[in-house]
Amino acid sequence: MAAATSQSHLLRPSLRRASLACPSPSASPSPSRISFVLRAVSKPTVLVAEKLGAAGLELLKEFANVDCAYNMTPEDLCAKIALSDALIVRSGTKVNRSVFESSAGRLRVVGRAGVGIDNVDLAAATEHGCLVVNAPTANTVAAAEHAIALMAAMARNVAQADAALKAGKWQRNKYVGVSLVGKNLAILGFGKVGSEVARRAKGLGMHVVAHDPYASAARAQAIGVELVPFEQAISTADFISLHMPLTPSTDKMLNDETFAKVKKGVRIVNVARGGVIDEEALVRALDSGIVAQAALDVFTVEPPAADSKLVLHENVTVTPHLGASTVEAQEGVAIEIAEAVVGALKGELSATAVNAPMVPAEVLSELAPYVELAEKLARLAVQLVAGGGGVKSVKVTYASGRSPDDLDTRVLRAMITKGLIEPISSVFVNLVNADFTAKQRGIRITEERVQIDGTAESPIEYIKVQIAQAGSKFPSAVSETGEITVAGRVKDGIPHLTEVGSFQVDVSLEGSIILCRQVDQPGMIGAVGSVLGEQNVNVSFMSVGRIAPRKHAVMAIGVDEEPAKETLTKIGEIPAIEEFVFLKL
Ligand SMILES: NC(=O)C1=CN([C@@H]2O[C@H](COP(=O)(O)OP(=O)(O)OC[C@H]3O[C@@H](n4cnc5c(N)ncnc54)[C@H](O)[C@@H]3O)[C@@H](O)[C@H]2O)C=CC1
Ligand SMILES: O=C(O)C(=O)COP(=O)(O)O
């Protein structure tokens, strides 16, 4: 008889700090809470690192302890973050890897009260399973209005003339400007802000084109803007306004090479990010007259150095990153981010998640019981792997009566990853870090969707999890094709195990499970049942799957309590039992 070795190393309760789903059927997650069911804490703490509008603070205070600590040094932030469940920042705080490391796993959400998330290390956030949300819409108009304000102020030398007059100089001839009407404006980055700038510039009588490799032509058409290639945009423009995010591909997008291609005397507005312009190249272009003027709200380093040649240049108009700084926009972003952070802390999926898939609420609601099934099947499968074998290749099959294209499996795949990894490590897995964690551990998960006869009501008929290239401590779990195989389905809202290796069983996935392989003969159920009964272990379910009468059979026994080691040994000693394994769900 080949009794399975003790499973105690697998029985460590998984960390529930920020999981994807509540695995206990008795506490089934409400559908909207699938992504981040969080550990029960009395009241979470939200650290607000930069000034946030009052209405947003009020909203936060209804749900959390709010710690407003403006002007923190990076060291202060790292110290405070260990006591915080959420962090809210604007563009002035660098949320880098050391912040996530210092949080020691407590930080669950970073809220960016604005659009640009280039000050947040998204890779580090994802690796630490920390959700990042932003407030992408409330400051759009403010930023667009500021671009228009800067463009008009630059064209008419408002800032320079103002400074001169205040210094006692009445210089009407020096500050002759240029008109906006009839001029060509090239908008680079035709997203939310770029589109609003386009609308306003058209109202001022400008000819507007835009360059954006990802923008929809239909939207551009609706606004009456032609989408053109980059070189065409910059070589024909009298004014260029920048509205793309700072990413590796937009970093220093305007540089010596591009300035060599612009129309001489072009005027540049930047309300996006300083880093999209090579600032030294811009100074050279201004000095040579290739660029007549620039109006800048943003800088590569903020605040820029006091002796910055760019800031002090007489043809440059500057503001200290004021694009989003209107009363209205700040109230708007404060409410938008407070709602997003509270939602995330409550375990809801966020519509403004930056580093997690957005799964529509109706999809989540339908998938809720399958989310639990997926995690439990993976949890069982990994416990069946022979000690030290490791898991490298996992195949998941979703069988559905519906067209395979109708099934969004991202949440299910994340739960499979969670079920595979959490029983054998101290890592916690959620929708944010599932793919990263699987990759980091070298686990390749392939998915297959098969269409079978089934009811249209249920999205999935069964889920099968197969671990390839791994020996099993319960060899009967290995199918004829050589993989450790478990499959299950949802019955009356409860996940059931229906297949182990080549054997059909039917046991609800609650509590824990003992799998035994035995010679099919009368009295087996009673024999195992009475050993468990002696130990006061309650049996919730028993199911026997056999190849043929009186040949080999697999018995799946659901138990409410974890049997003592001696009880398991006694089961192993029942003569007809050939192998058995205890699996914790
Ligand atoms: N100065 C300030 O206070 C403010 C600055 N911003 C900045 O403005 C920028 C745009 O914001 P939104 O319009 O809300 O973002 P958005 O995401 O709606 O639009 C950005 C657009 O840039 C496009 N884009 C990406 N790569 C590009 C490339 N290589 N060339 C051309 N276009 C490219 C995208 O396709 C997208 O359409 C962000 O960087 C944001 O941080 C936003 C608000 C206030
Ligand atoms: O929303 C953005 O991207 C901005 O640049 C606004 O930044 P702020 O929140 O004013 O520091």
XYZ file of C-alpha atoms and ligand atoms in Angstrom:
640
model
C 0.000 0.000 0.000
C 1.317 3.430 -0.889
C 0.098 5.837 1.733
C 0.562 9.481 0.982
C 3.049 11.375 3.067
C 1.848 13.896 5.589
C 0.325 16.966 4.065
C 1.073 19.224 6.964
C 3.373 21.477 4.981
C 0.481 22.121 2.654
C -1.979 22.947 5.313
C -0.761 26.393 6.170
C -3.754 28.697 5.928
C -3.351 30.809 2.857
C -2.876 34.483 3.429
C -6.187 36.186 3.090
C -4.769 39.662 3.156
C -5.864 40.622 -0.302
C -7.247 37.682 -2.098
C -9.307 37.438 -5.201
C -12.193 35.561 -3.804
C -13.594 34.254 -0.629
C -13.121 30.510 -0.811
C -15.645 29.557 1.796
C -19.092 28.838 0.395
C -20.616 29.858 3.658
C -19.238 33.310 3.097
C -19.597 33.512 -0.634
C -18.386 36.744 -2.103
C -20.866 39.149 -3.505
C -20.104 39.245 -7.208
C -18.723 42.754 -7.158
C -16.195 41.719 -4.516
C -14.465 39.001 -6.374
C -11.334 40.890 -7.149
C -10.197 42.026 -3.764
C -11.771 40.390 -0.782
C -9.645 41.827 1.930
C -8.658 40.767 5.367
C -11.040 41.937 8.031
C -9.530 45.008 9.622
C -11.447 47.270 11.939
C -10.992 50.453 9.951
C -8.422 50.869 7.210
C -5.945 53.745 7.243
C -5.578 55.992 4.218
C -2.417 58.060 4.013
C -2.976 61.252 2.004
C 0.419 62.535 0.911
C -0.624 65.641 -1.044
C -3.358 68.218 -0.717
C -6.716 66.721 -1.534
C -10.079 68.529 -1.920
C -12.302 68.646 1.179
C -15.182 66.673 -0.338
C -12.827 63.763 -1.077
C -11.419 63.828 2.448
C -14.955 63.742 3.891
C -15.789 60.699 1.781
C -12.638 58.929 2.935
C -13.313 59.726 6.593
C -16.693 58.005 6.454
C -14.911 54.727 5.796
C -11.317 55.006 6.989
C -8.884 56.660 9.343
C -7.372 59.430 7.261
C -3.816 60.559 7.888
C -3.034 63.762 5.949
C 0.740 64.131 5.931
C 1.750 66.675 3.317
C 5.412 67.502 2.558
C 6.781 64.139 3.703
C 10.363 63.253 2.845
C 10.826 59.909 1.048
C 11.999 58.500 4.393
C 8.840 59.762 6.167
C 6.723 58.147 3.456
C 8.495 54.803 3.807
C 8.015 54.918 7.570
C 4.325 55.821 7.428
C 3.435 53.442 4.648
C 3.904 50.426 6.906
C 0.869 51.680 8.853
C -1.308 52.385 5.815
C -3.751 50.348 3.755
C -4.069 52.972 1.047
C -2.017 55.905 -0.194
C -3.303 58.924 -2.113
C -0.875 61.091 -4.073
C -0.769 63.702 -6.827
C 2.208 64.258 -9.135
C 4.564 65.442 -6.393
C 5.162 62.123 -4.626
C 7.400 59.414 -6.039
C 5.830 56.066 -5.214
C 8.803 53.906 -6.011
C 9.739 50.320 -5.250
C 11.053 51.135 -1.788
C 7.601 52.422 -0.815
C 6.024 49.050 -1.671
C 8.821 47.175 0.045
C 8.504 49.325 3.165
C 4.778 48.642 3.304
C 5.560 44.967 4.011
C 2.414 43.886 2.190
C -0.040 46.119 4.033
C -0.552 48.645 1.228
C -3.467 47.490 -0.904
C -4.220 50.471 -3.093
C -2.454 53.564 -4.387
C -4.814 56.277 -5.558
C -3.443 58.882 -7.960
C -5.639 61.985 -7.632
C -5.172 62.912 -11.272
C -4.263 61.317 -14.598
C -0.520 60.754 -15.021
C 0.796 57.735 -13.132
C 4.410 58.141 -14.233
C 5.342 58.893 -10.587
C 4.125 55.444 -9.491
C 6.282 52.361 -10.096
C 3.558 50.228 -11.638
C 5.742 47.131 -11.976
C 6.588 47.231 -8.270
C 2.915 47.825 -7.393
C 1.871 44.837 -9.474
C 4.562 42.590 -8.041
C 3.351 43.487 -4.562
C -0.276 42.850 -5.511
C -1.118 46.500 -4.891
C -3.865 48.011 -6.994
C -3.216 51.400 -8.575
C -6.218 53.560 -9.440
C -6.336 57.059 -10.877
C -8.870 59.828 -11.432
C -8.739 60.109 -15.188
C -11.571 62.464 -16.052
C -12.119 65.202 -13.469
C -9.181 67.408 -14.477
C -9.391 67.016 -18.271
C -11.041 70.358 -18.919
C -8.775 72.170 -16.459
C -5.691 70.838 -18.270
C -7.150 71.736 -21.671
C -8.052 75.241 -20.511
C -4.544 75.683 -19.157
C -3.036 74.660 -22.504
C -5.208 77.252 -24.247
C -4.338 79.864 -21.586
C -0.612 79.196 -22.053
C -0.891 79.251 -25.833
C -2.686 82.622 -25.829
C -0.413 84.064 -23.141
C 2.677 82.926 -25.061
C 1.430 84.296 -28.384
C 0.770 87.698 -26.815
C 3.774 87.771 -24.437
C 1.461 88.264 -21.493
C 3.876 87.016 -18.832
C 6.892 88.928 -20.154
C 4.935 92.168 -20.630
C 3.409 91.816 -17.192
C 6.844 91.398 -15.596
C 8.250 94.353 -17.562
C 5.418 96.660 -16.648
C 5.698 95.728 -12.998
C 9.384 96.635 -13.307
C 8.324 100.083 -14.568
C 8.862 99.426 -18.329
C 6.130 100.433 -20.804
C 7.355 98.464 -23.878
C 4.532 98.403 -26.472
C 6.852 97.775 -29.427
C 8.836 94.976 -27.805
C 5.821 92.809 -27.045
C 4.097 92.592 -30.390
C 2.609 89.109 -30.534
C 1.207 86.702 -33.117
C -2.388 85.829 -33.798
C -3.934 82.398 -33.212
C -6.652 82.647 -35.822
C -5.799 80.895 -39.063
C -2.714 79.193 -37.608
C -1.941 75.466 -37.813
C -2.084 73.690 -34.481
C -0.693 70.133 -34.192
C -1.934 68.241 -31.187
C 0.330 65.347 -30.236
C -1.665 62.886 -28.126
C -5.331 63.007 -29.051
C -6.816 61.598 -25.858
C -9.098 63.303 -23.378
C -7.109 66.515 -22.899
C -5.916 66.679 -26.520
C -9.504 66.401 -27.774
C -10.690 69.194 -25.487
C -7.826 71.417 -26.620
C -8.796 70.662 -30.218
C -12.419 71.717 -29.656
C -11.367 74.982 -28.060
C -8.671 75.754 -30.640
C -11.168 75.251 -33.450
C -13.385 77.770 -31.688
C -10.479 80.208 -31.868
C -10.285 79.741 -35.628
C -7.176 77.538 -35.723
C -6.614 74.701 -38.238
C -6.196 71.646 -36.058
C -4.536 68.331 -36.909
C -3.554 65.618 -34.465
C -1.070 62.813 -34.252
C -1.875 59.827 -32.061
C -1.071 56.267 -33.147
C -3.881 54.860 -31.005
C -6.665 57.420 -31.453
C -9.885 56.482 -33.192
C -10.382 58.101 -36.552
C -14.134 58.293 -35.888
C -13.619 60.406 -32.769
C -11.220 62.704 -34.611
C -13.729 63.039 -37.416
C -16.515 63.859 -34.973
C -14.446 66.752 -33.629
C -13.415 67.793 -37.132
C -9.731 67.008 -36.692
C -7.547 65.164 -39.175
C -5.232 62.484 -37.799
C -1.851 62.756 -39.516
C 1.578 61.088 -39.266
C 4.037 62.515 -36.736
C 6.364 64.143 -39.269
C 3.523 65.787 -41.127
C 2.136 67.149 -37.868
C 5.371 68.701 -36.667
C 6.582 69.992 -40.032
C 3.417 71.950 -40.847
C 2.539 73.312 -37.408
C 2.762 76.923 -36.232
C 1.861 75.674 -32.761
C 2.447 72.230 -31.256
C 0.576 71.211 -28.099
C 1.657 68.052 -26.270
C -0.891 65.755 -24.638
C 0.547 62.236 -24.501
C 1.535 60.388 -21.317
C 5.189 59.999 -20.365
C 6.147 56.435 -21.250
C 9.359 54.837 -22.518
C 8.118 55.447 -26.077
C 7.248 59.137 -25.557
C 10.330 59.949 -23.483
C 12.154 62.876 -25.186
C 9.849 62.568 -28.171
C 10.787 66.126 -29.127
C 14.574 66.206 -29.459
C 17.364 67.630 -31.673
C 16.335 65.333 -34.510
C 12.669 66.335 -34.411
C 13.443 70.040 -33.935
C 15.410 69.799 -37.198
C 12.139 68.874 -38.945
C 9.786 71.520 -37.511
C 8.646 74.656 -39.294
C 11.037 77.460 -38.279
C 9.468 79.702 -35.638
C 7.123 77.052 -34.246
C 5.643 77.649 -30.777
C 5.367 74.776 -28.331
C 2.958 74.219 -25.444
C 3.573 71.435 -22.933
C 0.946 70.640 -20.332
C 1.661 66.876 -20.492
C 4.962 65.864 -18.867
C 8.366 67.572 -18.958
C 10.046 64.325 -19.965
C 8.401 64.198 -23.393
C 10.746 67.033 -24.449
C 14.527 66.843 -24.379
C 14.866 70.094 -22.435
C 18.476 70.747 -23.434
C 17.553 70.311 -27.094
C 14.679 72.743 -26.586
C 17.043 75.383 -25.187
C 19.251 74.942 -28.288
C 16.218 75.212 -30.586
C 15.047 78.369 -28.775
C 18.511 79.920 -28.955
C 18.731 79.248 -32.691
C 15.222 80.568 -33.350
C 13.965 77.213 -34.684
C 11.458 77.339 -31.847
C 10.193 80.886 -31.417
C 8.562 80.372 -28.047
C 7.606 77.704 -25.553
C 4.991 77.653 -22.826
C 5.640 74.984 -20.226
C 3.624 73.783 -17.259
C 5.684 70.653 -16.643
C 9.386 69.844 -16.313
C 11.617 66.805 -16.311
C 12.533 67.529 -12.704
C 9.914 69.304 -10.604
C 10.552 71.855 -9.314
C 13.225 72.683 -11.894
C 16.584 74.069 -10.775
C 16.506 77.765 -9.867
C 19.115 78.468 -12.556
C 17.385 76.356 -15.251
C 18.258 77.892 -18.631
C 14.904 76.760 -19.939
C 12.839 78.368 -17.195
C 14.837 81.604 -17.338
C 14.785 81.805 -21.158
C 13.135 85.054 -22.266
C 11.054 83.264 -24.894
C 9.675 80.758 -22.435
C 6.524 81.170 -20.367
C 6.263 78.879 -17.348
C 3.781 77.788 -14.695
C 4.501 75.413 -11.803
C 2.457 72.350 -12.921
C -0.883 74.133 -12.586
C -2.784 72.275 -15.314
C -5.110 70.513 -12.900
C -5.143 73.282 -10.348
C -8.607 74.768 -10.511
C -11.033 74.724 -7.621
C -13.462 72.697 -9.698
C -10.934 70.130 -10.939
C -9.477 69.584 -7.486
C -12.878 68.955 -5.927
C -13.638 66.614 -8.831
C -10.442 64.559 -8.624
C -10.695 64.383 -4.834
C -14.164 62.832 -5.047
C -13.208 60.601 -7.990
C -10.141 59.204 -6.223
C -11.813 58.883 -2.812
C -14.602 56.814 -4.368
C -12.099 54.639 -6.232
C -9.949 54.039 -3.141
C -12.897 53.278 -0.848
C -14.316 50.937 -3.497
C -11.005 49.092 -3.764
C -10.678 48.834 0.026
C -14.175 47.348 0.130
C -13.077 44.730 -2.378
C -14.882 46.089 -5.398
C -13.401 46.091 -8.846
C -12.388 49.555 -9.900
C -13.370 51.150 -13.178
C -10.154 53.190 -13.046
C -7.735 50.378 -12.203
C -4.429 50.984 -13.924
C -2.748 47.633 -13.238
C -5.621 45.134 -13.101
C -8.012 43.883 -15.743
C -11.374 45.537 -15.707
C -14.036 42.875 -15.802
C -17.613 44.059 -16.240
C -19.786 43.598 -13.131
C -22.293 41.386 -14.962
C -19.506 39.012 -16.033
C -18.243 38.812 -12.458
C -21.687 38.182 -11.115
C -22.187 35.248 -13.469
C -18.732 33.801 -12.829
C -18.808 34.066 -9.016
C -19.360 30.325 -8.236
C -16.849 29.306 -10.915
C -14.254 31.600 -9.384
C -14.450 29.497 -6.231
C -14.440 26.260 -8.216
C -11.353 27.319 -10.163
C -9.364 28.155 -7.040
C -10.338 24.939 -5.240
C -9.531 22.687 -8.181
C -6.089 24.267 -8.479
C -5.610 23.966 -4.718
C -6.408 20.229 -4.931
C -4.264 19.663 -8.006
C -1.147 21.229 -6.517
C -1.500 19.164 -3.341
C -1.508 16.032 -5.476
C 1.956 16.773 -6.874
C 4.634 14.490 -5.410
C 6.889 16.296 -2.919
C 9.640 18.379 -4.481
C 8.240 17.892 -7.968
C 7.215 21.468 -8.565
C 4.660 22.745 -11.018
C 5.739 23.993 -14.425
C 2.957 23.391 -16.882
C -0.744 23.643 -16.151
C -3.557 23.220 -18.627
C -7.002 24.528 -17.842
C -10.005 23.472 -19.881
C -13.275 25.360 -19.673
C -16.180 23.453 -21.193
C -19.192 25.523 -22.033
C -22.415 25.270 -23.953
C -21.774 28.771 -25.203
C -19.396 29.931 -27.868
C -15.814 29.974 -26.531
C -15.595 33.647 -27.538
C -18.283 34.519 -24.988
C -16.163 33.488 -22.022
C -13.909 35.994 -20.241
C -11.569 33.763 -18.221
C -9.118 36.335 -16.833
C -10.547 36.167 -13.323
C -10.698 32.362 -13.426
C -7.090 32.112 -14.590
C -6.043 34.432 -11.755
C -7.868 32.187 -9.283
C -6.208 29.085 -10.681
C -2.846 30.779 -10.180
C -3.856 31.666 -6.639
C -4.919 28.087 -5.913
C -1.691 26.696 -7.352
C 0.680 29.020 -5.550
C -0.782 29.915 -2.169
C -0.796 26.395 -0.652
C 2.915 26.023 -1.306
C 4.291 29.480 -0.557
C 3.861 32.572 1.551
C 3.014 34.674 -1.496
C -0.507 35.975 -1.736
C -2.024 36.198 -5.151
C -4.730 38.479 -6.454
C -6.026 39.799 -9.735
C -3.242 42.372 -9.788
C -0.241 40.086 -9.416
C -1.501 36.686 -10.632
C 0.112 36.688 -14.070
C 3.309 38.209 -12.713
C 3.524 35.654 -9.902
C 2.943 32.706 -12.241
C 5.612 33.984 -14.606
C 8.055 34.610 -11.805
C 7.625 31.043 -10.592
C 8.003 29.649 -14.085
C 4.453 28.266 -14.156
C 3.012 28.189 -17.646
C -0.771 28.187 -17.654
C -2.454 27.387 -20.935
C -6.179 27.681 -21.375
C -8.525 25.888 -23.715
C -12.192 26.583 -24.204
C -14.278 23.759 -25.587
C -17.862 23.954 -26.666
C -20.050 21.070 -25.545
C -23.770 20.448 -25.249
C -24.925 22.382 -22.250
C -27.463 24.785 -20.932
C -27.342 28.341 -22.130
C -27.944 29.570 -18.565
C -24.660 28.400 -17.085
C -21.516 29.979 -18.523
C -19.403 26.882 -17.768
C -20.299 23.180 -17.645
C -17.027 22.050 -16.110
C -13.475 23.192 -15.433
C -10.570 20.774 -15.707
C -7.144 21.490 -14.240
C -4.237 19.345 -15.400
C -0.664 19.502 -14.192
C 1.760 18.040 -16.708
C 5.249 16.654 -16.165
C 4.710 16.044 -12.473
C 4.564 12.851 -10.458
C 1.672 12.447 -8.046
C 1.623 11.337 -4.437
C -1.758 9.844 -5.347
C -0.985 8.054 -8.642
C -4.679 7.434 -9.369
C -4.997 11.178 -9.966
C -2.857 10.820 -13.065
C -5.022 10.444 -16.147
C -4.337 8.087 -19.015
C -2.612 10.937 -20.862
C -0.152 11.368 -17.988
C -1.283 14.581 -16.262
C -2.484 15.036 -12.707
C -6.109 15.736 -13.471
C -8.993 17.124 -11.461
C -12.235 18.483 -12.829
C -15.313 19.949 -11.286
C -18.583 21.666 -11.891
C -20.967 23.957 -10.055
C -24.156 22.329 -8.776
C -26.821 24.470 -7.136
C -24.249 27.214 -6.700
C -21.778 24.907 -4.888
C -18.515 23.756 -6.486
C -18.172 19.988 -6.806
C -15.221 17.745 -7.596
C -16.357 15.411 -10.361
C -13.200 13.852 -11.766
C -9.896 12.632 -10.339
C -7.500 11.109 -12.843
C -9.646 8.732 -14.893
C -12.228 8.270 -12.108
C -15.608 9.980 -11.893
C -16.583 11.110 -8.394
C -18.987 13.649 -6.994
C -18.150 15.429 -3.798
C -18.875 19.024 -2.841
C -15.762 21.113 -2.378
C -16.239 22.125 1.231
C -14.072 21.428 4.260
C -11.335 18.946 3.312
C -11.161 15.823 1.188
C -9.682 12.376 1.587
C -9.084 10.470 -1.625
C -8.598 6.715 -1.344
C -7.932 4.190 -4.037
C -9.199 0.773 -3.092
C -10.321 -2.555 -4.430
C -14.055 -2.134 -5.031
C -15.710 -4.414 -2.477
C -18.560 -4.218 0.007
C -17.987 -2.523 3.353
C -15.327 -0.004 2.292
C -17.455 3.070 2.912
C -18.357 1.712 6.343
C -14.739 0.839 7.189
C -13.390 4.313 6.405
C -16.471 5.984 7.888
C -16.088 4.211 11.191
C -12.364 5.144 11.524
C -13.337 8.771 11.000
C -16.346 8.436 13.307
C -14.153 7.127 16.142
C -12.177 10.354 15.877
C -15.345 12.465 15.785
C -14.528 13.651 12.249
C -17.779 14.475 10.512
C -18.181 13.096 7.005
C -20.092 15.494 4.774
C -20.005 13.509 1.535
C -18.791 10.232 0.132
C -18.580 9.276 -3.456
C -17.092 6.230 -5.167
C -15.914 6.225 -8.752
C -14.934 2.898 -10.217
C -13.689 1.566 -13.480
C -15.786 -1.633 -13.270
C -17.528 -3.528 -10.434
C -15.048 -5.277 -8.066
C -12.044 -3.649 -9.732
C -10.265 -0.494 -8.610
C -12.264 2.423 -7.313
C -11.509 5.894 -6.038
C -13.448 7.058 -3.012
C -13.707 10.782 -2.321
C -14.695 11.633 1.231
C -15.556 15.152 2.288
C -14.746 15.860 5.947
C -15.630 18.891 8.045
C -12.705 18.565 10.458
C -9.063 17.842 9.793
C -8.409 14.244 10.911
C -5.515 13.596 13.284
C -2.409 11.951 11.851
C -3.211 8.684 13.619
C -6.664 8.616 12.040
C -5.133 8.988 8.588
C -2.651 6.230 9.442
C -5.545 3.976 10.464
C -7.297 4.620 7.142
C -4.098 3.647 5.355
C -4.017 0.420 7.328
C -7.422 -0.753 6.054
C -6.306 -3.762 3.937
C -8.208 -2.941 0.724
C -6.923 0.671 0.619
C -4.067 0.891 -1.848
C -3.272 4.597 -1.606
C -4.801 7.633 -0.048
C -4.217 11.339 0.312
C -5.634 14.071 2.518
C -6.264 17.372 0.765
C -7.075 20.670 2.420
C -9.271 23.119 0.534
N -0.278 69.548 -16.375
C -1.230 68.968 -15.696
O -1.560 69.364 -14.590
C -1.948 67.830 -16.296
C -1.297 66.983 -17.127
N -1.945 65.919 -17.666
C -1.185 65.053 -18.550
O -1.746 65.104 -19.843
C -1.507 63.876 -20.498
C -2.734 63.413 -21.239
O -3.819 63.222 -20.348
P -5.189 62.619 -20.896
O -5.553 63.288 -22.163
O -6.141 62.640 -19.785
O -4.741 61.134 -21.188
P -5.359 60.151 -22.273
O -4.877 58.826 -21.925
O -6.810 60.373 -22.431
O -4.651 60.615 -23.628
C -3.314 60.375 -23.925
C -3.223 60.097 -25.406
O -1.854 60.042 -25.777
C -1.773 59.089 -26.822
N -0.419 58.655 -27.055
C 0.268 57.652 -26.430
N 1.482 57.530 -26.990
C 1.558 58.450 -27.960
C 2.568 58.802 -28.895
N 3.747 58.176 -28.921
N 2.316 59.809 -29.756
C 1.139 60.437 -29.733
N 0.135 60.149 -28.884
C 0.357 59.161 -28.010
C -2.703 58.001 -26.376
O -3.092 57.199 -27.454
C -3.852 58.776 -25.807
O -4.864 58.984 -26.774
C -1.009 62.920 -19.413
O 0.383 62.814 -19.485
C -1.337 63.598 -18.151
O -0.496 63.281 -17.135
C -3.260 65.663 -17.419
C -3.959 66.471 -16.571
C -3.354 67.607 -15.909
O -3.371 64.667 -13.557
C -2.227 64.865 -13.984
O -1.642 64.089 -14.759
C -1.492 66.032 -13.564
O -0.424 66.267 -14.070
C -2.012 66.836 -12.452
O -1.034 66.788 -11.456
P -1.353 67.278 -9.982
O -2.400 66.377 -9.436
O -1.827 68.700 -10.083
O -0.059 67.151 -9.259
